[in-house]
Amino acid sequence: MVEKCVLMEALILLCLRLPQSIEVQRDLLKQLVSHVTSAWSTPTPTSQSTPMLRLLTTCATGGSGLVSILGLDQPISAHQDFQSPYVQMRITLGQNVLALLATSRRLSEPANSQQVFKRIHYLSFYHNNLFYLQQITVPLLEPVVSSVFVVVRAFNELWLPDTRALVDPSVLPAFEMTEHVKYTLLSLQIGRTDKRHLPEPKTPLERIRSSLYEHHENLLTIVGLLFTGLSPSLYHLPTDQLAMLLHQGCCAAFEHLPDLKLNSLLRILFIITLLWAFQFYPVDIAYYL
């Protein structure tokens, strides 16, 4: 799956460098990432049932729904078989999270294709970037925002005492912050991927632990990327609506999260604060950056 994500990022970069108009680029990118974004689209009564759709629907009920669909309320023996529906659901979630992470990372980058600079060379870098986000990033990523926030909130609520009480005692140790988990989280947060000096997860319990922490961390990274990429639309929301989005989304139940998880939230809030200031003081912020 990692190789597919690398290929996806490379293809997105190639599309952005094509000597074509913004409209052509957007259409090509829409076709390229449609299988990624469609998996995260808000469920509707007419949506075709898929494992990811069932997960999104269940996560709408909060952490308890996530516990149920991932089988965290089942004994560890239910996670022994690779064909177990709970194991398959974790794999499905992980694949979709990684695919969206790769897509969001590339689509949220500043405009860098030559034709964009030629068409709007008289604008500042700030306006150039804003034009790119409005024309490409917002139309492609805006449909996934609601679903991503629903899943992030459900993951945050896993650490609530009431939710933890639903977890089977044999699975509960998966929530422990081991040395492997600490190193993995720090590696993800600073962009390092070398884990050779630590053993890879092998037992069902270790795999559950690894998936819970890594998926959650990647989802928080996606939230930060969405706030960057969708800033032209998000920061035009009334302040109370944006605050509600933050409170009910990435910051839900934050007081019960492990300390290393708070690092990710602080990073997201810093990005949001910086971009919010950018909307009102673009010249000053650009100067200091």
GROMACS .gro file of C-alpha atoms in nm:
model
  289
    1MET     CA    1   0.000   0.000   0.000
    2VAL     CA    2   0.287   0.237   0.074
    3GLU     CA    3   0.419   0.189  -0.279
    4LYS     CA    4   0.076   0.273  -0.423
    5CYS     CA    5   0.064   0.591  -0.216
    6VAL     CA    6   0.408   0.696  -0.339
    7LEU     CA    7   0.290   0.635  -0.695
    8MET     CA    8  -0.025   0.839  -0.628
    9GLU     CA    9   0.180   1.133  -0.502
   10ALA     CA   10   0.409   1.112  -0.804
   11LEU     CA   11   0.115   1.109  -1.046
   12ILE     CA   12  -0.042   1.410  -0.875
   13LEU     CA   13   0.285   1.601  -0.904
   14LEU     CA   14   0.309   1.509  -1.272
   15CYS     CA   15  -0.045   1.633  -1.333
   16LEU     CA   16   0.038   1.963  -1.165
   17ARG     CA   17   0.336   2.008  -1.395
   18LEU     CA   18   0.155   1.938  -1.719
   19PRO     CA   19   0.169   2.232  -1.964
   20GLN     CA   20  -0.209   2.260  -1.956
   21SER     CA   21  -0.466   2.499  -1.819
   22ILE     CA   22  -0.586   2.486  -1.460
   23GLU     CA   23  -0.917   2.345  -1.582
   24VAL     CA   24  -0.748   2.055  -1.761
   25GLN     CA   25  -0.529   1.986  -1.460
   26ARG     CA   26  -0.830   1.983  -1.229
   27ASP     CA   27  -1.021   1.740  -1.452
   28LEU     CA   28  -0.724   1.505  -1.473
   29LEU     CA   29  -0.669   1.517  -1.099
   30LYS     CA   30  -1.037   1.456  -1.034
   31GLN     CA   31  -1.020   1.135  -1.235
   32LEU     CA   32  -0.695   1.034  -1.068
   33VAL     CA   33  -0.808   1.077  -0.707
   34SER     CA   34  -1.177   0.992  -0.747
   35HIS     CA   35  -1.135   0.641  -0.603
   36VAL     CA   36  -0.971   0.794  -0.294
   37THR     CA   37  -1.211   1.080  -0.229
   38SER     CA   38  -1.524   0.879  -0.312
   39ALA     CA   39  -1.440   0.636  -0.029
   40TRP     CA   40  -1.452   0.930   0.215
   41SER     CA   41  -1.759   1.102   0.075
   42THR     CA   42  -2.043   1.161   0.318
   43PRO     CA   43  -2.275   0.857   0.315
   44THR     CA   44  -2.619   0.903   0.161
   45PRO     CA   45  -2.926   0.676   0.157
   46THR     CA   46  -2.841   0.577  -0.201
   47SER     CA   47  -2.471   0.508  -0.137
   48GLN     CA   48  -2.354   0.160  -0.233
   49SER     CA   49  -2.263  -0.046   0.072
   50THR     CA   50  -1.887  -0.094   0.114
   51PRO     CA   51  -1.669  -0.173   0.417
   52MET     CA   52  -1.555   0.190   0.430
   53LEU     CA   53  -1.912   0.317   0.409
   54ARG     CA   54  -2.012   0.092   0.698
   55LEU     CA   55  -1.721   0.226   0.901
   56LEU     CA   56  -1.814   0.589   0.831
   57THR     CA   57  -2.176   0.524   0.921
   58THR     CA   58  -2.080   0.348   1.243
   59CYS     CA   59  -1.829   0.617   1.343
   60ALA     CA   60  -2.111   0.870   1.333
   61THR     CA   61  -2.221   0.723   1.667
   62GLY     CA   62  -1.883   0.808   1.821
   63GLY     CA   63  -1.616   0.601   1.989
   64SER     CA   64  -1.857   0.323   2.083
   65GLY     CA   65  -1.933   0.264   1.716
   66LEU     CA   66  -1.563   0.244   1.632
   67VAL     CA   67  -1.511  -0.006   1.914
   68SER     CA   68  -1.785  -0.223   1.768
   69ILE     CA   69  -1.684  -0.219   1.403
   70LEU     CA   70  -1.316  -0.280   1.481
   71GLY     CA   71  -1.409  -0.562   1.716
   72LEU     CA   72  -1.238  -0.407   2.015
   73ASP     CA   73  -1.523  -0.536   2.229
   74GLN     CA   74  -1.441  -0.892   2.121
   75PRO     CA   75  -1.176  -1.118   2.279
   76ILE     CA   76  -0.832  -1.118   2.123
   77SER     CA   77  -0.905  -1.463   1.979
   78ALA     CA   78  -1.145  -1.295   1.733
   79HIS     CA   79  -0.846  -1.113   1.582
   80GLN     CA   80  -0.624  -1.415   1.526
   81ASP     CA   81  -0.745  -1.501   1.176
   82PHE     CA   82  -0.635  -1.274   0.891
   83GLN     CA   83  -0.976  -1.327   0.730
   84SER     CA   84  -1.156  -1.206   1.041
   85PRO     CA   85  -1.395  -0.920   0.955
   86TYR     CA   86  -1.232  -0.709   1.226
   87VAL     CA   87  -0.883  -0.759   1.084
   88GLN     CA   88  -1.010  -0.686   0.735
   89MET     CA   89  -1.182  -0.369   0.856
   90ARG     CA   90  -0.857  -0.246   1.013
   91ILE     CA   91  -0.678  -0.314   0.686
   92THR     CA   92  -0.948  -0.133   0.487
   93LEU     CA   93  -0.932   0.167   0.718
   94GLY     CA   94  -0.553   0.177   0.704
   95GLN     CA   95  -0.547   0.164   0.325
   96ASN     CA   96  -0.800   0.444   0.291
   97VAL     CA   97  -0.625   0.659   0.550
   98LEU     CA   98  -0.288   0.624   0.377
   99ALA     CA   99  -0.441   0.694   0.036
  100LEU     CA  100  -0.612   1.010   0.159
  101LEU     CA  101  -0.296   1.118   0.341
  102ALA     CA  102  -0.093   1.092   0.021
  103THR     CA  103  -0.360   1.274  -0.180
  104SER     CA  104  -0.408   1.554   0.075
  105ARG     CA  105  -0.035   1.604   0.115
  106ARG     CA  106   0.018   1.675  -0.254
  107LEU     CA  107  -0.302   1.868  -0.322
  108SER     CA  108  -0.246   2.098  -0.023
  109GLU     CA  109   0.097   2.210  -0.139
  110PRO     CA  110   0.142   2.562  -0.278
  111ALA     CA  111   0.102   2.605  -0.650
  112ASN     CA  112   0.424   2.529  -0.830
  113SER     CA  113   0.336   2.459  -1.192
  114GLN     CA  114   0.488   2.700  -1.441
  115GLN     CA  115   0.167   2.783  -1.623
  116VAL     CA  116   0.007   2.902  -1.299
  117PHE     CA  117   0.291   3.147  -1.243
  118LYS     CA  118   0.271   3.263  -1.605
  119ARG     CA  119  -0.101   3.323  -1.586
  120ILE     CA  120  -0.094   3.514  -1.260
  121HIS     CA  121   0.266   3.633  -1.242
  122TYR     CA  122   0.153   3.979  -1.131
  123LEU     CA  123   0.014   3.843  -0.806
  124SER     CA  124   0.207   3.782  -0.488
  125PHE     CA  125   0.296   3.430  -0.380
  126TYR     CA  126   0.009   3.446  -0.133
  127HIS     CA  127  -0.250   3.521  -0.400
  128ASN     CA  128  -0.087   3.269  -0.633
  129ASN     CA  129  -0.123   2.998  -0.371
  130LEU     CA  130  -0.479   3.106  -0.293
  131PHE     CA  131  -0.572   3.082  -0.661
  132TYR     CA  132  -0.432   2.729  -0.681
  133LEU     CA  133  -0.619   2.617  -0.369
  134GLN     CA  134  -0.948   2.767  -0.487
  135GLN     CA  135  -0.926   2.617  -0.835
  136ILE     CA  136  -0.790   2.270  -0.758
  137THR     CA  137  -0.765   2.176  -0.391
  138VAL     CA  138  -1.101   2.297  -0.262
  139PRO     CA  139  -1.317   2.123  -0.527
  140LEU     CA  140  -1.129   1.794  -0.483
  141LEU     CA  141  -1.089   1.774  -0.105
  142GLU     CA  142  -1.391   1.958   0.033
  143PRO     CA  143  -1.624   1.655  -0.002
  144VAL     CA  144  -1.413   1.448   0.241
  145VAL     CA  145  -1.399   1.696   0.531
  146SER     CA  146  -1.713   1.584   0.711
  147SER     CA  147  -1.626   1.214   0.705
  148VAL     CA  148  -1.267   1.272   0.816
  149PHE     CA  149  -1.381   1.474   1.116
  150VAL     CA  150  -1.635   1.206   1.207
  151VAL     CA  151  -1.367   0.936   1.212
  152VAL     CA  152  -1.117   1.157   1.400
  153ARG     CA  153  -1.377   1.231   1.666
  154ALA     CA  154  -1.451   0.860   1.702
  155PHE     CA  155  -1.079   0.785   1.743
  156ASN     CA  156  -1.042   1.061   2.002
  157GLU     CA  157  -1.332   0.917   2.198
  158LEU     CA  158  -1.165   0.576   2.219
  159TRP     CA  159  -0.969   0.713   2.514
  160LEU     CA  160  -1.279   0.826   2.704
  161PRO     CA  161  -1.334   0.619   3.021
  162ASP     CA  162  -1.686   0.523   2.912
  163THR     CA  163  -1.558   0.402   2.575
  164ARG     CA  164  -1.263   0.215   2.724
  165ALA     CA  165  -1.511   0.033   2.947
  166LEU     CA  166  -1.659  -0.124   2.632
  167VAL     CA  167  -1.325  -0.274   2.525
  168ASP     CA  168  -1.269  -0.642   2.598
  169PRO     CA  169  -1.014  -0.692   2.880
  170SER     CA  170  -0.793  -0.903   2.652
  171VAL     CA  171  -0.773  -0.615   2.399
  172LEU     CA  172  -0.738  -0.332   2.651
  173PRO     CA  173  -0.354  -0.358   2.665
  174ALA     CA  174  -0.355  -0.238   2.302
  175PHE     CA  175  -0.412   0.113   2.437
  176GLU     CA  176  -0.085   0.108   2.631
  177MET     CA  177   0.185   0.348   2.513
  178THR     CA  178   0.479   0.114   2.451
  179GLU     CA  179   0.829   0.215   2.342
  180HIS     CA  180   0.750   0.097   1.990
  181VAL     CA  181   0.439   0.316   1.979
  182LYS     CA  182   0.628   0.617   2.115
  183TYR     CA  183   0.896   0.585   1.852
  184THR     CA  184   0.641   0.530   1.576
  185LEU     CA  185   0.442   0.839   1.672
  186LEU     CA  186   0.752   1.056   1.697
  187SER     CA  187   0.871   0.921   1.362
  188LEU     CA  188   0.540   1.012   1.199
  189GLN     CA  189   0.536   1.355   1.360
  190ILE     CA  190   0.885   1.453   1.245
  191GLY     CA  191   0.868   1.274   0.911
  192ARG     CA  192   1.109   0.988   0.984
  193THR     CA  193   1.025   0.638   0.868
  194ASP     CA  194   1.323   0.434   0.990
  195LYS     CA  195   1.197   0.178   1.242
  196ARG     CA  196   1.466  -0.085   1.192
  197HIS     CA  197   1.594  -0.080   1.549
  198LEU     CA  198   1.249  -0.165   1.687
  199PRO     CA  199   1.065  -0.494   1.629
  200GLU     CA  200   0.767  -0.485   1.396
  201PRO     CA  201   0.425  -0.575   1.541
  202LYS     CA  202   0.370  -0.951   1.518
  203THR     CA  203   0.105  -1.062   1.764
  204PRO     CA  204  -0.264  -0.972   1.713
  205LEU     CA  205  -0.248  -0.742   2.016
  206GLU     CA  206   0.057  -0.560   1.881
  207ARG     CA  207  -0.107  -0.521   1.542
  208ILE     CA  208  -0.419  -0.372   1.699
  209ARG     CA  209  -0.207  -0.133   1.905
  210SER     CA  210  -0.003  -0.028   1.604
  211SER     CA  211  -0.310   0.030   1.387
  212LEU     CA  212  -0.493   0.232   1.652
  213TYR     CA  213  -0.207   0.472   1.710
  214GLU     CA  214  -0.083   0.500   1.352
  215HIS     CA  215  -0.426   0.545   1.194
  216HIS     CA  216  -0.514   0.807   1.452
  217GLU     CA  217  -0.187   0.993   1.397
  218ASN     CA  218  -0.230   0.988   1.019
  219LEU     CA  219  -0.588   1.111   1.051
  220LEU     CA  220  -0.474   1.407   1.260
  221THR     CA  221  -0.212   1.484   0.996
  222ILE     CA  222  -0.484   1.476   0.731
  223VAL     CA  223  -0.689   1.724   0.934
  224GLY     CA  224  -0.394   1.964   0.938
  225LEU     CA  225  -0.352   1.925   0.562
  226LEU     CA  226  -0.723   1.985   0.505
  227PHE     CA  227  -0.710   2.309   0.702
  228THR     CA  228  -0.417   2.415   0.486
  229GLY     CA  229  -0.565   2.310   0.155
  230LEU     CA  230  -0.920   2.426   0.223
  231SER     CA  231  -0.828   2.756   0.388
  232PRO     CA  232  -1.001   2.963   0.115
  233SER     CA  233  -1.337   2.815   0.215
  234LEU     CA  234  -1.288   2.720   0.581
  235TYR     CA  235  -1.170   3.063   0.691
  236HIS     CA  236  -1.469   3.233   0.537
  237LEU     CA  237  -1.691   3.051   0.785
  238PRO     CA  238  -1.827   3.254   1.076
  239THR     CA  239  -1.601   3.227   1.380
  240ASP     CA  240  -1.855   3.032   1.584
  241GLN     CA  241  -1.897   2.774   1.306
  242LEU     CA  242  -1.522   2.730   1.269
  243ALA     CA  243  -1.487   2.695   1.646
  244MET     CA  244  -1.761   2.431   1.647
  245LEU     CA  245  -1.584   2.248   1.364
  246LEU     CA  246  -1.265   2.240   1.567
  247HIS     CA  247  -1.435   2.144   1.891
  248GLN     CA  248  -1.645   1.862   1.746
  249GLY     CA  249  -1.378   1.743   1.506
  250CYS     CA  250  -1.008   1.723   1.579
  251CYS     CA  251  -1.029   1.853   1.939
  252ALA     CA  252  -1.312   1.630   2.058
  253ALA     CA  253  -1.233   1.454   2.389
  254PHE     CA  254  -0.874   1.582   2.371
  255GLU     CA  255  -0.837   1.591   2.750
  256HIS     CA  256  -0.813   1.211   2.761
  257LEU     CA  257  -0.562   1.167   2.479
  258PRO     CA  258  -0.205   1.051   2.553
  259ASP     CA  259   0.054   1.328   2.566
  260LEU     CA  260   0.216   1.236   2.236
  261LYS     CA  261  -0.122   1.270   2.067
  262LEU     CA  262  -0.148   1.623   2.200
  263ASN     CA  263   0.165   1.709   2.000
  264SER     CA  264  -0.032   1.650   1.682
  265LEU     CA  265  -0.325   1.860   1.800
  266LEU     CA  266  -0.095   2.146   1.894
  267ARG     CA  267   0.066   2.131   1.551
  268ILE     CA  268  -0.274   2.146   1.383
  269LEU     CA  269  -0.388   2.438   1.599
  270PHE     CA  270  -0.064   2.622   1.522
  271ILE     CA  271  -0.124   2.576   1.149
  272ILE     CA  272  -0.482   2.695   1.185
  273THR     CA  273  -0.380   3.002   1.387
  274LEU     CA  274  -0.107   3.090   1.139
  275LEU     CA  275  -0.334   3.054   0.838
  276TRP     CA  276  -0.609   3.249   1.009
  277ALA     CA  277  -0.364   3.535   1.062
  278PHE     CA  278  -0.258   3.497   0.699
  279GLN     CA  279  -0.612   3.585   0.588
  280PHE     CA  280  -0.592   3.924   0.757
  281TYR     CA  281  -0.220   4.006   0.755
  282PRO     CA  282  -0.079   3.830   0.445
  283VAL     CA  283   0.206   4.076   0.388
  284ASP     CA  284   0.332   4.075   0.746
  285ILE     CA  285   0.306   3.698   0.787
  286ALA     CA  286   0.476   3.633   0.453
  287TYR     CA  287   0.758   3.866   0.555
  288TYR     CA  288   0.827   3.681   0.879
  289LEU     CA  289   0.792   3.339   0.717
   0.00000   0.00000   0.00000
